[in-house]
Coordinates of C-alpha atoms in Angstrom, one line a residue:
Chain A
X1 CA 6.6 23.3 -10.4
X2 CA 9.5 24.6 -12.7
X3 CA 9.1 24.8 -16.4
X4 CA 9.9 21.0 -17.9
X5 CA 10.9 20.2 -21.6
X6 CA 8.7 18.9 -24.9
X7 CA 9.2 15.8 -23.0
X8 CA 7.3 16.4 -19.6
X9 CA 3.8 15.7 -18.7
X10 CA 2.8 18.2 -15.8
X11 CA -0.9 17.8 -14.1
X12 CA -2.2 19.1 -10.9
X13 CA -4.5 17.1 -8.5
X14 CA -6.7 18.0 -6.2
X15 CA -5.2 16.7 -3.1
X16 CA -8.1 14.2 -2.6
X17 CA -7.9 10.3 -2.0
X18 CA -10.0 9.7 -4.7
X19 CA -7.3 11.6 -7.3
X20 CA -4.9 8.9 -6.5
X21 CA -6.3 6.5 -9.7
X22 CA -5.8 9.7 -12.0
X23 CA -1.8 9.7 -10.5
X24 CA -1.5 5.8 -11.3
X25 CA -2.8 6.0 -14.9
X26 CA -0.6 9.7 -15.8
X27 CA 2.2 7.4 -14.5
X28 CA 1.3 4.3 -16.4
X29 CA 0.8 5.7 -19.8
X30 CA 4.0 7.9 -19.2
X31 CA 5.8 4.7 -18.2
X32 CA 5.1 2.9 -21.4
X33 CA 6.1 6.5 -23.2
X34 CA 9.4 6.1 -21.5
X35 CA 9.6 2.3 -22.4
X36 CA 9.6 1.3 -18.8
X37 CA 9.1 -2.7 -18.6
X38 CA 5.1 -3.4 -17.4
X39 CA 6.9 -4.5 -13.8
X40 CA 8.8 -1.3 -13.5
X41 CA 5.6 0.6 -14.0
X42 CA 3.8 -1.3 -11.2
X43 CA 6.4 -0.4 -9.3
X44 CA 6.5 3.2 -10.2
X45 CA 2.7 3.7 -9.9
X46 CA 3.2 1.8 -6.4
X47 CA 5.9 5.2 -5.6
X48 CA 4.1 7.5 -7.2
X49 CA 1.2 6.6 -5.0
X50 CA 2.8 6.3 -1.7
X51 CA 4.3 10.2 -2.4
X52 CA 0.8 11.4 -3.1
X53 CA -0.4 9.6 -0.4
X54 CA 1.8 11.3 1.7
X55 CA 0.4 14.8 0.4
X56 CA -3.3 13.8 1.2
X57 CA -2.7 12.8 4.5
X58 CA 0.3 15.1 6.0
X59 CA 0.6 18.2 4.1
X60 CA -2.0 20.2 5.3
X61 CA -3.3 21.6 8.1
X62 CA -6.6 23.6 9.1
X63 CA -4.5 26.8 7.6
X64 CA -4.7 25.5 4.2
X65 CA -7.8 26.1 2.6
X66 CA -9.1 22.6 0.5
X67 CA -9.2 24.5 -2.1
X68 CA -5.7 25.2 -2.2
X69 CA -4.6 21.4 -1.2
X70 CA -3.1 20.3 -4.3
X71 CA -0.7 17.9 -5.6
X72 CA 1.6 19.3 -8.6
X73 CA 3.0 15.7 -10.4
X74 CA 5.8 16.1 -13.2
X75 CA 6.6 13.2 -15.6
X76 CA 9.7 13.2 -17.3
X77 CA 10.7 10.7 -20.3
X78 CA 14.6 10.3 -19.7
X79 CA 16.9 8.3 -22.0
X80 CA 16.0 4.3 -20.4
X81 CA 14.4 6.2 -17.6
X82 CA 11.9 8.2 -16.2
X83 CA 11.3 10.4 -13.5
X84 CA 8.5 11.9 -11.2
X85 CA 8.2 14.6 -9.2
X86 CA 5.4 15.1 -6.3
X87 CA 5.5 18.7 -4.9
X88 CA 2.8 20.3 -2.5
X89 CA 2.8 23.8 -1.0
X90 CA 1.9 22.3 2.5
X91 CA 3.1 22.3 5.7
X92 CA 6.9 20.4 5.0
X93 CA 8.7 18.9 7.5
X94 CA 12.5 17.8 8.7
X95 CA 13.8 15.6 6.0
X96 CA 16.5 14.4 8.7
X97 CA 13.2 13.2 10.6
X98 CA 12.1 10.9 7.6
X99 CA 16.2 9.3 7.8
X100 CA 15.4 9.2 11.2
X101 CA 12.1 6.9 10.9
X102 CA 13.9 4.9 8.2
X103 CA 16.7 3.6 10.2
X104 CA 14.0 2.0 12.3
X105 CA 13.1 -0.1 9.2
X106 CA 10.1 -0.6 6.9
X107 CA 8.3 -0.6 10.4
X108 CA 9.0 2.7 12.0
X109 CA 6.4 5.0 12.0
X110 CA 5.5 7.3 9.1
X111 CA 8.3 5.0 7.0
X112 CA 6.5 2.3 5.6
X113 CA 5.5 4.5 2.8
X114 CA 8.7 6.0 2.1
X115 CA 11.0 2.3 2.7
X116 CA 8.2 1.5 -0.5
X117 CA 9.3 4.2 -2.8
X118 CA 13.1 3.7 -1.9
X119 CA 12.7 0.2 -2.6
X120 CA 10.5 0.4 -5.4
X121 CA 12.8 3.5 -7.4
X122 CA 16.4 3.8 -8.4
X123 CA 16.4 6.9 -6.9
X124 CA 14.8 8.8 -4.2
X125 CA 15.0 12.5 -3.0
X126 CA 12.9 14.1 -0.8
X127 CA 13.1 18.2 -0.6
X128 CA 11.5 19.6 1.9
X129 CA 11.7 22.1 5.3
X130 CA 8.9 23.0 8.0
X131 CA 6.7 25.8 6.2
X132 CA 8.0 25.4 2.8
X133 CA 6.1 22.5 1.2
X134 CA 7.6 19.4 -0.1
X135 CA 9.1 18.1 -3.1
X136 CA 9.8 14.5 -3.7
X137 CA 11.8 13.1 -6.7
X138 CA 12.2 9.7 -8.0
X139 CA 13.7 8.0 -10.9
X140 CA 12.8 4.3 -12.4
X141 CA 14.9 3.0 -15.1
X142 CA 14.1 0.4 -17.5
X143 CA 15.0 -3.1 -17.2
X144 CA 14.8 -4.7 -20.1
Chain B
X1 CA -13.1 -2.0 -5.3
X2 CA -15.8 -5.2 -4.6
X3 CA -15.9 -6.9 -1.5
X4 CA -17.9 -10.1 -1.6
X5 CA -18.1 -11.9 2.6
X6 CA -18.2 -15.6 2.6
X7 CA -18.8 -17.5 5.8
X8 CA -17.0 -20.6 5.7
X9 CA -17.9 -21.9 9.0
X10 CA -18.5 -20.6 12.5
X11 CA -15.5 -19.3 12.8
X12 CA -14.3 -18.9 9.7
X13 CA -14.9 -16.2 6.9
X14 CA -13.5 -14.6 3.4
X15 CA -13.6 -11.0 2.0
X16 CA -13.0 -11.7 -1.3
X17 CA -11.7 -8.3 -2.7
X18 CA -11.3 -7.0 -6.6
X19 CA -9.7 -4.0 -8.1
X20 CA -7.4 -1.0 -6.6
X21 CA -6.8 -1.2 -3.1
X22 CA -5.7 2.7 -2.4
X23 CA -6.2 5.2 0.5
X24 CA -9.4 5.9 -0.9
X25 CA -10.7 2.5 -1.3
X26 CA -9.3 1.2 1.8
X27 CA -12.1 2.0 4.5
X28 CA -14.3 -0.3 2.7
X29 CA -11.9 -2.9 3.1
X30 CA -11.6 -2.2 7.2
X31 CA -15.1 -2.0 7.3
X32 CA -15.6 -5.1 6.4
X33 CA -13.2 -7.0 7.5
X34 CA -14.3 -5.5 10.9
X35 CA -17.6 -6.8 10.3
X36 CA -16.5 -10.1 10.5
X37 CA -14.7 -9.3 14.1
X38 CA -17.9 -7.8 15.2
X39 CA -19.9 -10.9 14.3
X40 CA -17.2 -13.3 16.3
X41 CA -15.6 -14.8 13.4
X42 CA -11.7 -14.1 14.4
X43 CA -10.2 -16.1 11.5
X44 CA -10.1 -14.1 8.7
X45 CA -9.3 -14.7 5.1
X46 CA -8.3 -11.7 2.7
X47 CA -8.7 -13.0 -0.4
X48 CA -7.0 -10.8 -2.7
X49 CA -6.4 -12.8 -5.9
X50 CA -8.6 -10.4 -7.6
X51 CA -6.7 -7.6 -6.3
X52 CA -4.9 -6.0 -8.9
X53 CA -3.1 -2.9 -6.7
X54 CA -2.0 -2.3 -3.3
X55 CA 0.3 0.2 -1.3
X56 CA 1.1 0.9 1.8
X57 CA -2.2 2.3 3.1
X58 CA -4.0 -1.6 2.1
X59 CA -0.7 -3.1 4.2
X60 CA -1.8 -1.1 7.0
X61 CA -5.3 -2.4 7.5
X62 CA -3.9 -5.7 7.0
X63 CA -1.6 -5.8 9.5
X64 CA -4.0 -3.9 11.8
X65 CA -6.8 -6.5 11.2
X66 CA -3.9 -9.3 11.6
X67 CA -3.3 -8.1 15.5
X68 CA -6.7 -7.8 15.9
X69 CA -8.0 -11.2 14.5
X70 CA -4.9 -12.7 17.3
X71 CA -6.3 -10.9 19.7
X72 CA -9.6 -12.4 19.6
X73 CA -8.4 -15.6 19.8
X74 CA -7.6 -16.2 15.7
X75 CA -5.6 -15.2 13.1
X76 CA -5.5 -13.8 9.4
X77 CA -4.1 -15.6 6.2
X78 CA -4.0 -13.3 2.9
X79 CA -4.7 -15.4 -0.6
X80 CA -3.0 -13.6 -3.3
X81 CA -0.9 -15.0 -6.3
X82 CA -0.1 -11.4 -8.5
X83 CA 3.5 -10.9 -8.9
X84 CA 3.2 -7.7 -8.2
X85 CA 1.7 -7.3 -5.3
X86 CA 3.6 -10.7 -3.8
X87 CA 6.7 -8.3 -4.1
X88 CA 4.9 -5.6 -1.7
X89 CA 4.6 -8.2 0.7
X90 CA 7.9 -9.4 0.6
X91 CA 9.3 -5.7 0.3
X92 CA 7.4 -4.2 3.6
X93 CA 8.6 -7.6 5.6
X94 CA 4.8 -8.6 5.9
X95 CA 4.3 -11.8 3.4
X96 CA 5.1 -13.9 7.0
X97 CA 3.1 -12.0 9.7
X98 CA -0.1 -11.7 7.1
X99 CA 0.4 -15.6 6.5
X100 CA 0.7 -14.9 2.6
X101 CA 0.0 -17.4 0.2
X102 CA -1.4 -17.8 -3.1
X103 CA -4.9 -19.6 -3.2
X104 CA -8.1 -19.3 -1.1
X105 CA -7.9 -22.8 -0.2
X106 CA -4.1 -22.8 0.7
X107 CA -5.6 -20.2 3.1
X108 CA -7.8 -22.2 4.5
X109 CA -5.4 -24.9 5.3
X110 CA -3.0 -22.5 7.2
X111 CA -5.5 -21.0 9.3
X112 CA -6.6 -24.7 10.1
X113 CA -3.4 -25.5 10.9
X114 CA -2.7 -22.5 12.9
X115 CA -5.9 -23.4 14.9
X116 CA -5.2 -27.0 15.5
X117 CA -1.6 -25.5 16.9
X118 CA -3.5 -23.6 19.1
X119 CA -6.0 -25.7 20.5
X120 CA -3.6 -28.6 21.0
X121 CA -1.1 -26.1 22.9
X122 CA -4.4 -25.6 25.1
X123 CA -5.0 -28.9 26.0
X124 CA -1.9 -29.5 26.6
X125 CA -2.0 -26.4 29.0
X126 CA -5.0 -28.2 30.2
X127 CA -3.9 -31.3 31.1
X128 CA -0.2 -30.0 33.3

């Protein structure tokens, strides 16, 4: 995680299912910080969620100690926007396999998650390459 | 999450479910819809009015429980009126094949209707 401004909220999760509630409400009470609408929050929290659910459930292997499984999540306030970043220091993979999986739609395997954030963000980025952990960014403007 | 079951006849039950629907919460959900499977009682309603998230993780399960509910002869209908989660459905292309709509009893009626499809397509079958 890089240094961030005055106005970033960093935290690091354990990379546990049962951290994914402390994800939502960081994102929530960032959202209303960064005067996101209360539908563009569920829909950031809904992103948010997805990306750390990704973490939990792909990022590591045996290799990786548990108690180095963590999730590093960066909140920016933006001018109308907001954005989020979800990094691990897991496994990574082939981004051009993710584009891969989304051209077979919501549906194809591994992409429900990630046709969710896309949908659910104004932008999406994913970093990432096999042995080099994984860093994904999204931004959510307001509405209103 | 809370899971209340509800037999509503033979065949027919309700998981009523309330709160977060995550990947940590949803083996409960699996669990008990499952238990409804196990007991014979193939159509299934989700009732998730009470629900007040859901991802991608609680659309799996669904689906998965939807295929498996067809399978055994029935079918699953989800209750849910939340704007919110309504617009998962609609996003991930599943508000059709998870028979979405917004009340229990609206629920009901679709399975109902879904099962007097079927058994009328099997008479039919019957009588040729």
């Amino acid at each position: 995680m890089s240094p961030k401004d005055a106005s970033t909220v960093e935290l690091v999760l354990p990379g546990k299912a049962e951290f994914l509630l402390v994800a939502r409400l960081a994102t929530s009470g960032v959202g209303l910080r960064a005067g996101l609408t209360v539908d563009d929050i569920d829909d950031l929290k809904v992103a948010v969620a997805e990306a750390c659910t990704n973490v939990i459930n792909h990022a590591f292997d045996d290799s990786i100690p548990e108690s180095e499984r963590r999730i590093l999540l960066s909140l920016s306030i933006g001018k109308n926007e907001m954005t989020v970043e979800v990094e691990d220091e897991g496994v990574g993979f082939d981004p051009n396999a993710l584009e891969r999986s989304q051209r077979d739609g919501l549906d194809g395997q591994g992409g429900l998650g990630f046709g969710l954030m896309r949908e659910l963000t104004d932008s999406l980025r994913v970093e990432s390459a096999p042995g080099s952990g994984t860093r994904v960014i999204m931004v959510k403007r307001a509405t209103r | 999450m809370k899971i209340r079951a509800e037999q509503l006849d033979e065949r027919m039950a309700v998981s009523h479910v309330a709160g977060e629907l995550d990947a940590y919460t949803a083996p409960d959900l699996r669990d008990a819809l499952e238990a409804h499977l196990q007991q014979g009682t193939a159509w299934i309603i989700a009732d998730l009015t009470s629900l007040t998230y859901l991802d991608s993780t609680g659309l799996g399960i669904l689906v998965g429980t939807a295929k498996k509910c067809r399978q055994a002869g029935g079918d699953l209908a989800v209750a849910c009126n939340r704007k919110n989660l309504l617009r998962i459905f609609q996003i991930s292309g599943t508000h059709e094949i998870l028979n979405v709509v917004e009340t229990v009893e609206a629920a009901r009626e679709r399975l109902e209707a879904l099962r007097a499809q079927r058994e009328e397509r099997t008479d039919g079958e019957a009588t040729s």
